[in-house]
Coordinates of C-alpha atoms in Angstrom, one line a residue:
Chain A
M30 CA 36.7 38.7 -1.6
G31 CA 37.5 38.4 -5.3
T32 CA 38.8 34.9 -4.9
L33 CA 35.7 33.8 -3.0
K34 CA 33.5 35.2 -5.8
H35 CA 35.7 33.3 -8.3
V36 CA 35.3 30.0 -6.5
L37 CA 31.6 30.5 -6.2
W38 CA 31.4 31.2 -9.9
R39 CA 33.3 27.9 -10.6
L40 CA 30.9 26.1 -8.3
L41 CA 28.0 27.5 -10.2
N42 CA 29.5 26.2 -13.4
V43 CA 29.5 22.7 -12.1
V44 CA 25.8 22.6 -11.7
P45 CA 24.8 22.0 -15.3
V46 CA 27.6 19.4 -15.6
L47 CA 26.2 17.7 -12.6
F48 CA 22.7 17.7 -14.1
V49 CA 23.9 16.1 -17.3
V50 CA 26.0 13.6 -15.4
S51 CA 23.0 12.6 -13.3
V52 CA 20.7 12.3 -16.3
L53 CA 23.2 10.1 -18.2
T54 CA 23.8 8.0 -15.2
F55 CA 20.1 7.6 -14.7
A56 CA 19.8 6.6 -18.3
I57 CA 22.1 3.6 -17.7
G58 CA 19.3 2.0 -15.7
V59 CA 16.7 2.8 -18.3
L60 CA 18.8 1.5 -21.2
T61 CA 20.0 -1.7 -19.6
P62 CA 18.1 -4.4 -21.5
G63 CA 16.6 -7.4 -19.9
D64 CA 14.6 -7.4 -16.7
P65 CA 16.8 -7.9 -13.7
I66 CA 13.7 -8.2 -11.4
Q67 CA 12.3 -11.0 -13.5
A68 CA 15.7 -12.7 -13.7
Q69 CA 16.3 -12.5 -10.0
F70 CA 12.9 -13.4 -8.6
A71 CA 10.8 -15.1 -11.2
R72 CA 11.9 -18.6 -10.2
T73 CA 11.1 -18.3 -6.5
H74 CA 8.1 -15.9 -6.6
T75 CA 4.7 -15.8 -8.1
P76 CA 4.0 -13.3 -10.9
E77 CA 2.0 -11.1 -8.5
Q78 CA 4.9 -11.1 -6.0
V79 CA 7.3 -10.2 -8.8
E80 CA 5.0 -7.3 -9.8
A81 CA 5.0 -6.2 -6.2
I82 CA 8.8 -6.2 -6.0
R83 CA 8.9 -4.2 -9.3
E84 CA 6.5 -1.8 -7.7
S85 CA 8.7 -1.5 -4.6
Y86 CA 11.6 -0.5 -6.8
G87 CA 9.4 2.2 -8.4
L88 CA 9.9 0.7 -11.9
N89 CA 6.3 1.4 -12.9
L90 CA 6.3 5.1 -12.7
P91 CA 6.9 7.6 -15.6
L92 CA 10.6 8.2 -16.3
W93 CA 10.9 11.7 -14.9
Q94 CA 9.4 10.6 -11.7
Q95 CA 11.8 7.7 -11.6
Y96 CA 14.6 10.1 -12.2
F97 CA 13.7 12.2 -9.2
Q98 CA 13.1 9.1 -7.2
W99 CA 16.6 7.9 -8.1
L100 CA 18.1 11.3 -7.2
A101 CA 16.4 11.2 -3.8
S102 CA 17.6 7.6 -3.3
L103 CA 21.2 8.7 -3.8
V104 CA 20.8 10.9 -0.7
T105 CA 18.4 9.0 1.5
A106 CA 18.5 5.4 0.5
G107 CA 22.2 4.8 -0.1
G108 CA 21.7 4.8 -3.9
G109 CA 19.0 2.3 -4.0
N110 CA 19.4 -1.5 -3.6
S111 CA 22.0 -3.4 -5.4
I112 CA 20.3 -6.2 -7.3
V113 CA 23.0 -8.8 -6.8
H114 CA 24.0 -7.9 -3.2
N115 CA 20.5 -6.9 -2.1
A116 CA 21.9 -4.1 0.1
P117 CA 22.1 -0.3 -0.4
V118 CA 24.5 0.4 -3.2
F119 CA 26.7 2.8 -1.2
D120 CA 27.0 0.3 1.7
V121 CA 28.4 -2.1 -0.8
L122 CA 30.7 0.4 -2.6
L123 CA 32.0 2.7 0.0
P124 CA 34.4 0.3 1.9
N125 CA 36.0 -0.6 -1.4
F126 CA 35.9 3.0 -2.6
R127 CA 38.1 3.9 0.3
N128 CA 40.7 1.4 -0.9
T129 CA 40.4 2.8 -4.4
L130 CA 41.0 6.3 -3.1
I131 CA 44.1 5.1 -1.2
L132 CA 45.5 3.6 -4.4
T133 CA 44.6 6.7 -6.4
A134 CA 46.3 8.9 -3.8
A135 CA 49.4 6.8 -3.9
G136 CA 49.3 7.0 -7.7
V137 CA 48.9 10.8 -7.7
A138 CA 51.8 11.2 -5.2
I139 CA 54.1 8.9 -7.4
C140 CA 53.0 10.7 -10.5
A141 CA 53.6 14.2 -9.1
V142 CA 57.0 13.4 -7.5
F143 CA 58.6 11.4 -10.3
G144 CA 56.9 13.1 -13.2
I145 CA 58.3 16.5 -12.1
L146 CA 61.6 15.0 -11.2
I147 CA 62.1 13.3 -14.6
G148 CA 60.9 16.5 -16.3
L149 CA 63.3 18.6 -14.4
V150 CA 66.3 16.3 -15.0
A151 CA 65.5 16.0 -18.7
G152 CA 64.7 19.7 -19.2
T153 CA 67.9 21.0 -17.5
S154 CA 70.0 18.6 -19.6
H155 CA 68.2 19.5 -22.8
G156 CA 69.7 17.8 -25.8
R157 CA 72.3 15.8 -23.9
F158 CA 72.4 12.1 -23.1
L159 CA 70.3 12.3 -20.0
D160 CA 67.5 14.1 -21.8
R161 CA 67.6 11.7 -24.8
F162 CA 67.5 8.7 -22.4
A163 CA 64.6 10.1 -20.4
M164 CA 62.6 10.9 -23.5
F165 CA 63.2 7.5 -24.9
F166 CA 62.0 6.0 -21.7
V167 CA 58.9 8.4 -21.8
Q168 CA 58.1 7.4 -25.3
V169 CA 58.3 3.7 -24.7
G170 CA 56.4 4.0 -21.4
S171 CA 53.6 6.0 -22.9
N172 CA 52.7 3.1 -25.2
L173 CA 52.7 0.4 -22.5
S174 CA 49.4 -1.2 -21.5
V175 CA 48.9 -0.5 -17.8
Y176 CA 47.6 -4.0 -17.3
W177 CA 50.6 -5.6 -18.9
F178 CA 53.1 -3.2 -17.2
G179 CA 51.6 -4.3 -13.8
L180 CA 52.2 -7.9 -14.7
V181 CA 55.8 -7.2 -15.7
L182 CA 56.3 -5.5 -12.3
I183 CA 54.8 -8.4 -10.5
L184 CA 57.1 -10.8 -12.4
A185 CA 60.2 -8.8 -11.7
F186 CA 59.8 -7.4 -8.2
A187 CA 57.4 -9.8 -6.6
L188 CA 58.1 -13.2 -8.2
Q189 CA 61.8 -13.0 -9.2
L190 CA 63.3 -10.6 -6.7
K191 CA 60.7 -11.2 -4.0
W192 CA 61.1 -7.6 -2.7
L193 CA 57.4 -6.8 -2.7
P194 CA 54.1 -8.6 -2.3
V195 CA 52.4 -10.0 -5.4
S196 CA 48.9 -8.8 -4.8
G197 CA 46.2 -7.7 -2.3
M198 CA 46.2 -4.9 0.1
E199 CA 47.5 -6.4 3.3
S200 CA 49.3 -9.5 4.5
R201 CA 47.3 -12.4 5.7
N202 CA 48.2 -11.7 9.4
G203 CA 47.5 -8.0 9.0
G204 CA 50.2 -5.5 9.5
G205 CA 50.3 -1.8 10.0
F206 CA 51.1 1.2 7.8
G207 CA 54.4 -0.2 6.6
D208 CA 52.6 -3.3 5.3
L209 CA 50.1 -1.1 3.4
V210 CA 52.9 0.9 1.8
E211 CA 54.7 -2.3 0.7
H212 CA 51.5 -3.4 -1.0
L213 CA 51.0 0.0 -2.5
V214 CA 54.3 0.4 -4.3
L215 CA 53.8 -1.8 -7.4
P216 CA 50.1 -1.0 -8.1
G217 CA 50.8 2.7 -7.4
I218 CA 53.6 2.8 -9.9
S219 CA 51.5 0.9 -12.5
A220 CA 48.6 3.3 -12.1
A221 CA 50.7 6.4 -12.1
L222 CA 52.9 5.4 -15.1
I223 CA 51.0 7.1 -18.0
S224 CA 50.2 10.3 -16.1
M225 CA 53.7 10.5 -14.7
L226 CA 55.1 10.4 -18.2
V227 CA 52.7 13.0 -19.5
L228 CA 53.6 15.2 -16.6
A229 CA 57.3 14.6 -17.2
R230 CA 56.9 15.8 -20.8
F231 CA 55.1 19.0 -19.8
T232 CA 57.6 19.8 -17.1
R233 CA 60.5 19.2 -19.4
L234 CA 59.0 21.4 -22.1
G235 CA 58.2 24.1 -19.5
V236 CA 61.7 24.1 -18.1
I237 CA 63.2 24.3 -21.6
Q238 CA 61.0 27.1 -22.7
E239 CA 61.5 29.1 -19.5
S240 CA 65.3 28.5 -19.6
N241 CA 65.5 30.0 -23.0
S242 CA 63.6 33.1 -22.1
D243 CA 65.3 36.5 -21.9
Y244 CA 65.0 37.1 -18.2
I245 CA 66.6 33.8 -17.3
R246 CA 69.4 34.5 -19.7
T247 CA 69.9 37.9 -18.1
F248 CA 69.9 36.4 -14.6
R249 CA 72.4 33.7 -15.7
S250 CA 74.7 36.3 -17.3
Q251 CA 74.6 38.1 -14.0
G252 CA 75.9 35.0 -12.3
V253 CA 72.7 33.8 -10.5
P254 CA 73.4 30.1 -9.6
Q255 CA 71.5 27.4 -11.5
W256 CA 69.7 26.0 -8.5
K257 CA 68.3 29.5 -7.7
L258 CA 67.2 30.0 -11.2
L259 CA 65.4 26.7 -11.2
G260 CA 63.9 27.0 -7.8
K261 CA 62.9 30.6 -7.7
H262 CA 62.2 31.6 -11.3
V263 CA 61.6 28.7 -13.6
G264 CA 59.9 26.7 -10.9
R265 CA 57.5 29.4 -10.1
N266 CA 56.5 30.0 -13.7
I267 CA 55.9 26.4 -14.6
L268 CA 54.1 25.4 -11.4
P269 CA 50.6 26.5 -12.4
P270 CA 50.6 24.5 -15.7
V271 CA 52.1 21.6 -13.9
V272 CA 49.5 21.6 -11.2
N273 CA 46.9 21.9 -13.9
I274 CA 48.2 18.8 -15.7
I275 CA 48.2 16.8 -12.5
G276 CA 44.6 17.7 -12.0
L277 CA 43.6 16.8 -15.5
E278 CA 45.6 13.6 -15.4
I279 CA 43.6 12.3 -12.4
G280 CA 40.9 11.2 -14.9
T281 CA 43.5 9.1 -16.7
L282 CA 44.8 7.9 -13.4
I283 CA 41.4 6.7 -12.1
T284 CA 41.0 4.6 -15.3
G285 CA 44.5 3.3 -14.7
V286 CA 43.6 2.4 -11.1
I287 CA 40.6 0.4 -12.2
F288 CA 42.8 -1.7 -14.6
V289 CA 45.5 -2.0 -12.0
E290 CA 43.0 -3.2 -9.3
S291 CA 42.2 -6.2 -11.5
V292 CA 45.9 -7.1 -12.0
F293 CA 46.9 -6.8 -8.3
N294 CA 43.6 -8.0 -6.8
W295 CA 43.2 -4.7 -5.0
P296 CA 39.9 -4.7 -3.2
G297 CA 38.6 -1.5 -4.8
I298 CA 35.5 -0.6 -6.7
G299 CA 37.0 -1.6 -10.1
T300 CA 36.5 -5.3 -9.4
Q301 CA 33.0 -4.6 -8.1
L302 CA 32.0 -2.7 -11.1
V303 CA 33.3 -5.3 -13.5
N304 CA 31.5 -8.0 -11.6
A305 CA 28.4 -5.8 -11.6
V306 CA 28.6 -5.7 -15.4
N307 CA 28.3 -9.5 -15.6
G308 CA 25.4 -9.5 -13.1
K309 CA 23.7 -6.7 -14.9
D310 CA 23.6 -4.9 -11.5
F311 CA 22.9 -1.5 -12.9
P312 CA 22.1 0.3 -9.6
L313 CA 25.6 -0.6 -8.4
I314 CA 27.1 0.7 -11.6
Q315 CA 25.1 3.9 -11.3
G316 CA 26.4 4.3 -7.8
G317 CA 30.0 3.7 -8.9
V318 CA 29.6 6.2 -11.8
V319 CA 28.2 8.8 -9.5
L320 CA 31.0 8.4 -7.0
V321 CA 33.8 8.5 -9.5
A322 CA 32.3 11.4 -11.5
L323 CA 31.7 13.4 -8.3
C324 CA 35.3 12.9 -7.2
Y325 CA 36.6 13.8 -10.6
L326 CA 34.6 17.0 -10.7
L327 CA 35.7 17.9 -7.2
V328 CA 39.3 17.4 -8.2
N329 CA 38.9 19.5 -11.3
L330 CA 37.4 22.3 -9.2
L331 CA 40.2 22.2 -6.6
T332 CA 42.7 22.2 -9.4
D333 CA 41.2 25.3 -11.0
V334 CA 41.2 27.1 -7.6
A335 CA 44.8 26.0 -6.9
V336 CA 46.0 27.1 -10.3
D337 CA 44.4 30.5 -9.9
A338 CA 45.9 30.8 -6.5
L339 CA 49.4 29.9 -7.8
N340 CA 49.3 32.3 -10.7
P341 CA 50.1 35.8 -9.5
R342 CA 48.9 37.2 -12.8
I343 CA 45.3 36.2 -12.2
R344 CA 45.3 36.9 -8.5
R345 CA 43.0 39.7 -7.6
Chain B
M25 CA 46.0 3.3 -20.4
V26 CA 45.3 6.1 -22.7
S27 CA 46.4 9.6 -22.5
L28 CA 44.8 11.4 -25.2
R29 CA 46.5 14.6 -24.4
T30 CA 49.7 13.5 -26.0
P31 CA 50.2 13.8 -29.7
Q32 CA 52.7 16.5 -29.6
S33 CA 56.4 16.5 -30.4
D34 CA 58.7 15.9 -27.5
A35 CA 61.6 17.0 -29.6
V36 CA 62.0 20.7 -28.9
K37 CA 64.0 21.3 -32.0
V38 CA 65.9 24.5 -32.0
L39 CA 67.2 24.3 -35.5
R40 CA 70.5 25.9 -36.0
G41 CA 72.0 26.0 -39.4
P42 CA 71.3 23.7 -42.4
A43 CA 73.4 20.8 -41.1
R44 CA 71.3 20.5 -38.0
R45 CA 68.1 20.7 -40.0
R46 CA 69.2 18.0 -42.4
K47 CA 70.2 15.8 -39.6
S48 CA 66.8 16.0 -37.9
R49 CA 64.9 15.6 -41.1
G50 CA 67.0 12.5 -41.8
R51 CA 66.1 11.0 -38.5
T52 CA 62.4 11.7 -38.9
N53 CA 62.4 10.0 -42.3
A54 CA 64.1 6.9 -40.9
Q55 CA 61.7 6.9 -38.0
V56 CA 58.7 7.1 -40.4
A57 CA 60.2 4.3 -42.5
V58 CA 60.6 2.0 -39.6
A59 CA 57.2 2.8 -38.2
L60 CA 55.6 2.2 -41.6
A61 CA 57.4 -1.1 -42.0
V62 CA 56.2 -2.3 -38.7
I63 CA 52.6 -1.3 -39.3
V64 CA 52.5 -2.8 -42.8
F65 CA 54.0 -6.0 -41.5
F66 CA 51.3 -6.4 -38.8
V67 CA 48.5 -5.3 -41.1
L68 CA 49.6 -7.9 -43.7
L69 CA 49.9 -10.6 -41.0
S70 CA 46.3 -9.8 -39.9
V71 CA 44.9 -9.7 -43.4
L72 CA 46.6 -12.9 -44.4
A73 CA 46.0 -14.6 -41.0
P74 CA 44.3 -17.7 -42.5
L75 CA 47.3 -18.3 -44.7
V76 CA 50.1 -17.2 -42.3
A77 CA 49.0 -18.7 -39.0
P78 CA 50.4 -22.2 -38.6
Y79 CA 47.4 -23.4 -36.6
D80 CA 43.8 -22.7 -35.9
P81 CA 44.0 -20.1 -33.1
N82 CA 41.3 -21.9 -31.1
A83 CA 42.5 -25.4 -31.6
A84 CA 43.1 -26.6 -28.0
D85 CA 45.3 -29.6 -27.2
G86 CA 45.5 -30.6 -23.6
S87 CA 48.6 -32.6 -24.2
L88 CA 50.5 -29.6 -25.5
K89 CA 50.0 -27.2 -22.5
Y90 CA 52.7 -24.5 -21.8
L91 CA 55.2 -25.5 -24.4
P92 CA 58.1 -23.0 -24.0
P93 CA 59.0 -20.7 -26.9
G94 CA 61.2 -22.4 -29.5
S95 CA 59.5 -25.8 -29.2
P96 CA 59.4 -27.7 -32.5
G97 CA 56.2 -26.7 -34.4
H98 CA 55.3 -24.0 -31.9
L99 CA 57.7 -21.1 -32.4
L100 CA 56.4 -19.0 -29.5
G101 CA 55.1 -21.9 -27.4
T102 CA 51.5 -22.7 -26.4
D103 CA 49.1 -21.4 -23.7
E104 CA 47.2 -23.0 -20.9
Q105 CA 44.9 -24.8 -23.3
G106 CA 47.6 -25.9 -25.6
R107 CA 46.8 -23.3 -28.2
D108 CA 49.6 -22.0 -30.4
I109 CA 50.6 -18.6 -29.2
L110 CA 51.9 -17.4 -32.6
S111 CA 48.7 -18.3 -34.3
R112 CA 46.7 -16.5 -31.7
L113 CA 48.9 -13.4 -32.0
V114 CA 48.4 -13.4 -35.8
W115 CA 44.6 -13.8 -35.5
G116 CA 44.5 -11.5 -32.5
G117 CA 46.0 -8.8 -34.7
R118 CA 42.8 -8.9 -36.8
T119 CA 40.6 -8.2 -33.8
S120 CA 42.8 -5.6 -32.2
L121 CA 43.7 -3.6 -35.3
V122 CA 40.2 -3.6 -36.7
I123 CA 38.8 -2.3 -33.4
A124 CA 41.5 0.4 -33.3
F125 CA 40.9 1.5 -36.9
I126 CA 37.2 1.5 -36.8
S127 CA 37.0 3.4 -33.5
V128 CA 39.7 6.0 -34.4
T129 CA 38.1 6.6 -37.8
L130 CA 34.7 7.1 -36.2
S131 CA 36.0 9.4 -33.5
T132 CA 38.1 11.6 -35.9
L133 CA 35.2 11.9 -38.3
L134 CA 32.7 12.8 -35.5
G135 CA 35.1 15.0 -33.6
S136 CA 36.2 16.9 -36.8
A137 CA 32.6 17.3 -37.9
L138 CA 31.7 18.8 -34.5
A139 CA 34.7 21.1 -34.6
L140 CA 34.0 22.3 -38.2
L141 CA 30.4 22.9 -37.3
A142 CA 31.3 24.7 -34.0
G143 CA 33.9 26.8 -35.8
F144 CA 31.6 28.0 -38.5
S145 CA 28.4 28.7 -36.7
G146 CA 27.1 31.4 -34.4
D147 CA 28.0 31.7 -30.8
R148 CA 25.0 29.8 -29.6
V149 CA 25.6 26.6 -31.6
S150 CA 29.3 26.7 -31.1
G151 CA 28.8 27.4 -27.4
A152 CA 26.4 24.5 -27.1
I153 CA 28.7 22.1 -28.9
M154 CA 31.8 23.1 -26.9
R155 CA 29.9 22.9 -23.6
T156 CA 28.7 19.4 -24.4
I157 CA 32.3 18.5 -25.0
D158 CA 33.2 19.9 -21.7
V159 CA 30.6 17.7 -20.1
M160 CA 32.0 14.7 -21.9
F161 CA 35.3 15.4 -20.2
A162 CA 33.6 15.0 -16.8
F163 CA 33.5 11.2 -17.3
P164 CA 36.7 9.3 -16.8
V165 CA 36.9 6.8 -19.7
I166 CA 36.7 3.7 -17.6
V167 CA 33.4 4.8 -16.1
V168 CA 32.0 5.3 -19.6
A169 CA 33.2 1.8 -20.6
V170 CA 31.7 0.1 -17.6
A171 CA 28.4 1.9 -18.1
L172 CA 28.3 0.9 -21.8
A173 CA 29.2 -2.6 -20.9
V174 CA 26.2 -3.0 -18.6
I175 CA 23.9 -1.5 -21.3
L176 CA 25.3 -3.3 -24.4
G177 CA 26.7 -6.4 -22.7
P178 CA 30.5 -7.0 -22.7
G179 CA 31.9 -7.2 -26.2
T180 CA 33.6 -5.5 -29.1
P181 CA 30.9 -2.8 -29.5
V182 CA 31.6 -1.6 -26.0
V183 CA 35.3 -1.1 -26.7
I184 CA 34.5 0.9 -29.9
A185 CA 31.8 3.0 -28.3
A186 CA 34.0 3.7 -25.3
I187 CA 36.9 4.8 -27.4
V188 CA 34.7 7.0 -29.5
F189 CA 33.1 8.6 -26.5
A190 CA 36.5 9.2 -24.9
S191 CA 38.4 10.5 -27.9
V192 CA 35.7 12.7 -29.7
P193 CA 36.1 15.5 -27.2
Y194 CA 39.9 15.6 -27.6
V195 CA 39.7 15.5 -31.4
A196 CA 37.0 18.2 -31.4
R197 CA 39.0 20.5 -29.2
V198 CA 42.2 20.2 -31.1
I199 CA 40.5 20.6 -34.5
F200 CA 38.3 23.4 -33.2
A201 CA 41.3 25.4 -32.3
E202 CA 42.7 24.8 -35.7
V203 CA 39.4 25.7 -37.5
K204 CA 39.1 28.9 -35.5
Q205 CA 42.5 29.9 -36.5
Q206 CA 41.8 29.3 -40.2
R207 CA 38.5 31.1 -39.9
G208 CA 40.3 34.4 -39.3
R209 CA 42.6 34.1 -42.3
E210 CA 42.2 36.2 -45.4
Y211 CA 41.5 33.4 -47.8
V212 CA 38.3 32.6 -45.9
E213 CA 37.2 36.2 -45.9
A214 CA 38.0 36.4 -49.6
S215 CA 35.9 33.4 -50.5
I216 CA 33.0 34.6 -48.4
S217 CA 33.2 38.0 -50.0
L218 CA 33.3 36.4 -53.4
G219 CA 29.9 34.8 -52.5
A220 CA 30.9 31.3 -51.5
G221 CA 28.2 29.5 -49.5
F222 CA 28.6 28.0 -46.1
S223 CA 29.3 24.5 -47.2
S224 CA 31.6 25.6 -50.0
V225 CA 33.7 27.6 -47.6
L226 CA 33.7 24.8 -45.1
F227 CA 34.5 21.9 -47.4
R228 CA 36.4 23.4 -50.2
E229 CA 38.4 26.1 -48.4
V230 CA 38.8 25.2 -44.7
L231 CA 38.7 21.4 -44.7
P232 CA 41.7 21.0 -47.0
N233 CA 43.7 23.2 -44.7
V234 CA 42.9 21.3 -41.5
I235 CA 42.8 17.8 -43.0
G236 CA 46.5 17.4 -42.3
Q237 CA 46.0 18.1 -38.7
I238 CA 43.1 15.7 -38.6
V239 CA 45.1 12.9 -40.1
V240 CA 48.1 13.6 -37.8
Y241 CA 45.9 13.6 -34.7
G242 CA 44.0 10.4 -35.8
T243 CA 47.3 8.5 -36.5
G244 CA 48.6 9.5 -33.1
L245 CA 45.4 8.2 -31.5
V246 CA 45.6 4.7 -33.1
G247 CA 48.5 3.5 -30.9
G248 CA 47.0 4.6 -27.7
M249 CA 43.7 3.1 -28.6
I250 CA 45.2 -0.3 -29.4
V251 CA 46.7 -0.2 -25.9
F252 CA 43.4 1.0 -24.3
S253 CA 41.2 -1.6 -26.1
S254 CA 43.7 -4.3 -25.1
S255 CA 43.3 -3.2 -21.4
L256 CA 39.5 -3.2 -21.7
S257 CA 39.5 -6.7 -23.1
A258 CA 41.9 -7.8 -20.4
L259 CA 39.5 -6.4 -17.8
G260 CA 36.8 -8.6 -19.3
I261 CA 34.4 -6.0 -20.7
G262 CA 35.9 -6.0 -24.2
V263 CA 36.4 -8.8 -26.6
Q264 CA 35.0 -12.1 -25.3
P265 CA 36.7 -15.5 -25.3
P266 CA 37.5 -17.6 -27.2
T267 CA 38.1 -14.9 -29.8
A268 CA 41.9 -14.3 -30.1
D269 CA 42.7 -10.7 -29.1
W270 CA 45.9 -9.2 -27.8
G271 CA 44.4 -7.8 -24.7
R272 CA 42.5 -11.0 -23.9
M273 CA 45.7 -13.0 -24.4
I274 CA 47.4 -10.8 -21.8
S275 CA 44.8 -11.3 -19.2
E276 CA 44.6 -15.1 -19.9
G277 CA 48.3 -15.2 -19.5
A278 CA 48.1 -13.2 -16.3
K279 CA 46.4 -16.0 -14.6
V280 CA 49.3 -18.4 -15.2
I281 CA 52.1 -16.1 -14.6
I282 CA 52.4 -17.1 -10.9
S283 CA 53.0 -20.7 -12.0
G284 CA 56.0 -19.6 -14.0
N285 CA 54.5 -19.6 -17.4
I286 CA 55.4 -16.0 -18.2
F287 CA 55.5 -16.1 -22.0
V288 CA 51.8 -16.5 -22.5
A289 CA 51.3 -12.9 -21.3
L290 CA 54.7 -11.5 -22.3
F291 CA 54.4 -11.9 -26.1
P292 CA 51.0 -10.2 -26.7
G293 CA 52.1 -7.3 -24.4
L294 CA 55.3 -6.8 -26.4
V295 CA 53.4 -6.9 -29.7
V296 CA 51.0 -4.2 -28.4
L297 CA 53.9 -2.1 -27.3
V298 CA 55.7 -2.3 -30.7
V299 CA 52.6 -1.6 -32.7
A300 CA 51.5 1.3 -30.6
L301 CA 55.0 2.8 -30.7
A302 CA 55.0 2.4 -34.5
F303 CA 51.8 4.4 -34.8
N304 CA 53.1 7.1 -32.5
W305 CA 56.2 7.4 -34.5
L306 CA 54.2 7.6 -37.7
G307 CA 52.0 10.3 -36.2
D308 CA 55.1 12.3 -35.2
G309 CA 56.6 11.9 -38.7
L310 CA 53.4 12.9 -40.4
R311 CA 53.1 16.0 -38.2
D312 CA 56.5 17.1 -39.5
V313 CA 55.4 16.7 -43.0
F314 CA 52.0 18.4 -42.7
D315 CA 52.9 20.9 -40.2
P316 CA 56.5 22.0 -40.5
N317 CA 56.3 25.2 -38.6
K318 CA 55.0 23.5 -35.5
R319 CA 58.2 21.5 -35.4
R320 CA 60.0 24.1 -33.3
I321 CA 58.5 24.5 -29.9
R322 CA 55.1 23.2 -28.9
A323 CA 53.6 23.2 -25.5

């Protein structure tokens, strides 16, 4: 019961954040200069017709009414009409958003598995060559531009070695799950890179701190084997902060994914949003912002709940 | 991309005995020296760009396309328009470094101001400030950048504004924690009890004690922000052509990488990496100077 109450409280906390997010997102439309309606229709329509179109978009109402209209349109009208595509925003975005989610999920998986692995290896060999080597790798990697790193991967593994496809999401003649995975490897690694290294740092630090603690020293002196110490005691204690970092890093990862999409021609919402910038298609951008922000909030919420569930000290 | 969570020492230094200590200090000093040398070198290049760059960065020559590195007269080769890559790198440094400096300065100033204010005002004001900062965390940086780009139009201001929006919450949080710690110290109580006013306590007592932290954190940010701004420009919502910019050069080079002209994109990426690393090293070294007791174990 206590856990449920806790989750509900967290949910309640999200409400003001949602409100601010929605107001700021709405503000994008208000603040975008220029008159997209004019630009789009002035040449082919009479001024009266242009005015009628403006009316149909509800752009003559007071701001607060427009805000509520926009909120309603998110639910009922698919986020309003995209100016460039002349179709409901979510109809345009959702198919690509699915692809973005696939890439993000791959990124999270790579980040979690390899981040923790590197951290464990470095942490357990603290101060020795393997640790130094891993930390050098982490430091250099953290300063790489995701965009450029993606290019280098393409150059090495797609163009030189020809192990993996250069870009896109599936081969021209289609292909099943294996084909998708092949296309996911390089962009997934690029998108995960920075978060993976942050996670590796935290895991390593956690392992070192825990390993130096008194209870571990006692266990070790009693002859408890290393793997059992790591798996049962150290692992358990560093898991909550590690999960927390993974959750927090998803924001960084989403940003990485958008960059990576442009490098690998991944058909996600990143490309759509950048194109929307050039077309001043603010409804599309608003829709994109809402989608990404909602996902991010949801992930943070789930992370909080997961961390609480993993931490026996907070468990009620 | 950026990870702003970083600036923190990876080196968990468990100092044992004076020899060990001397060794680690020596390494730190060498690291700072190298980092400073690299930074000074690139700053000088950018400042002296008109004198140093062998060619006009935008002078295109169709007959000189894709010269490989080492070609006579074009040390690092030429790009798809026959422009000299070395000259573009030198001029691009101007754009990239200026963007990073301006945006990091703005965000450290703004973030620290918010942190000081929050740390020294009542629960209500400080609560409001910290809640606002929580909300800022709810936007992934890229979303902010895209939104700003549609409002302002793609360009340099977008990059600066996006960096400020993205890093202010982190700066504010880190410095706020520091300010709160200082606030409980005796010297603050003493100066209050001696009748010092709000601003006097804030600026003459507390600020000098957190300024080190602020400088350290800001320095650590610069590297990441050079990387981030280069990525934004590469994406097309940052610096616009034909202005030479490291990020822009990477994305222009990306288009010709398939045809085997790999150097166009390779060089600017390497430069970004080296400069960003240098700033991180400098930040780490500065932390050791300003904040010696945090050298041990930091989570």
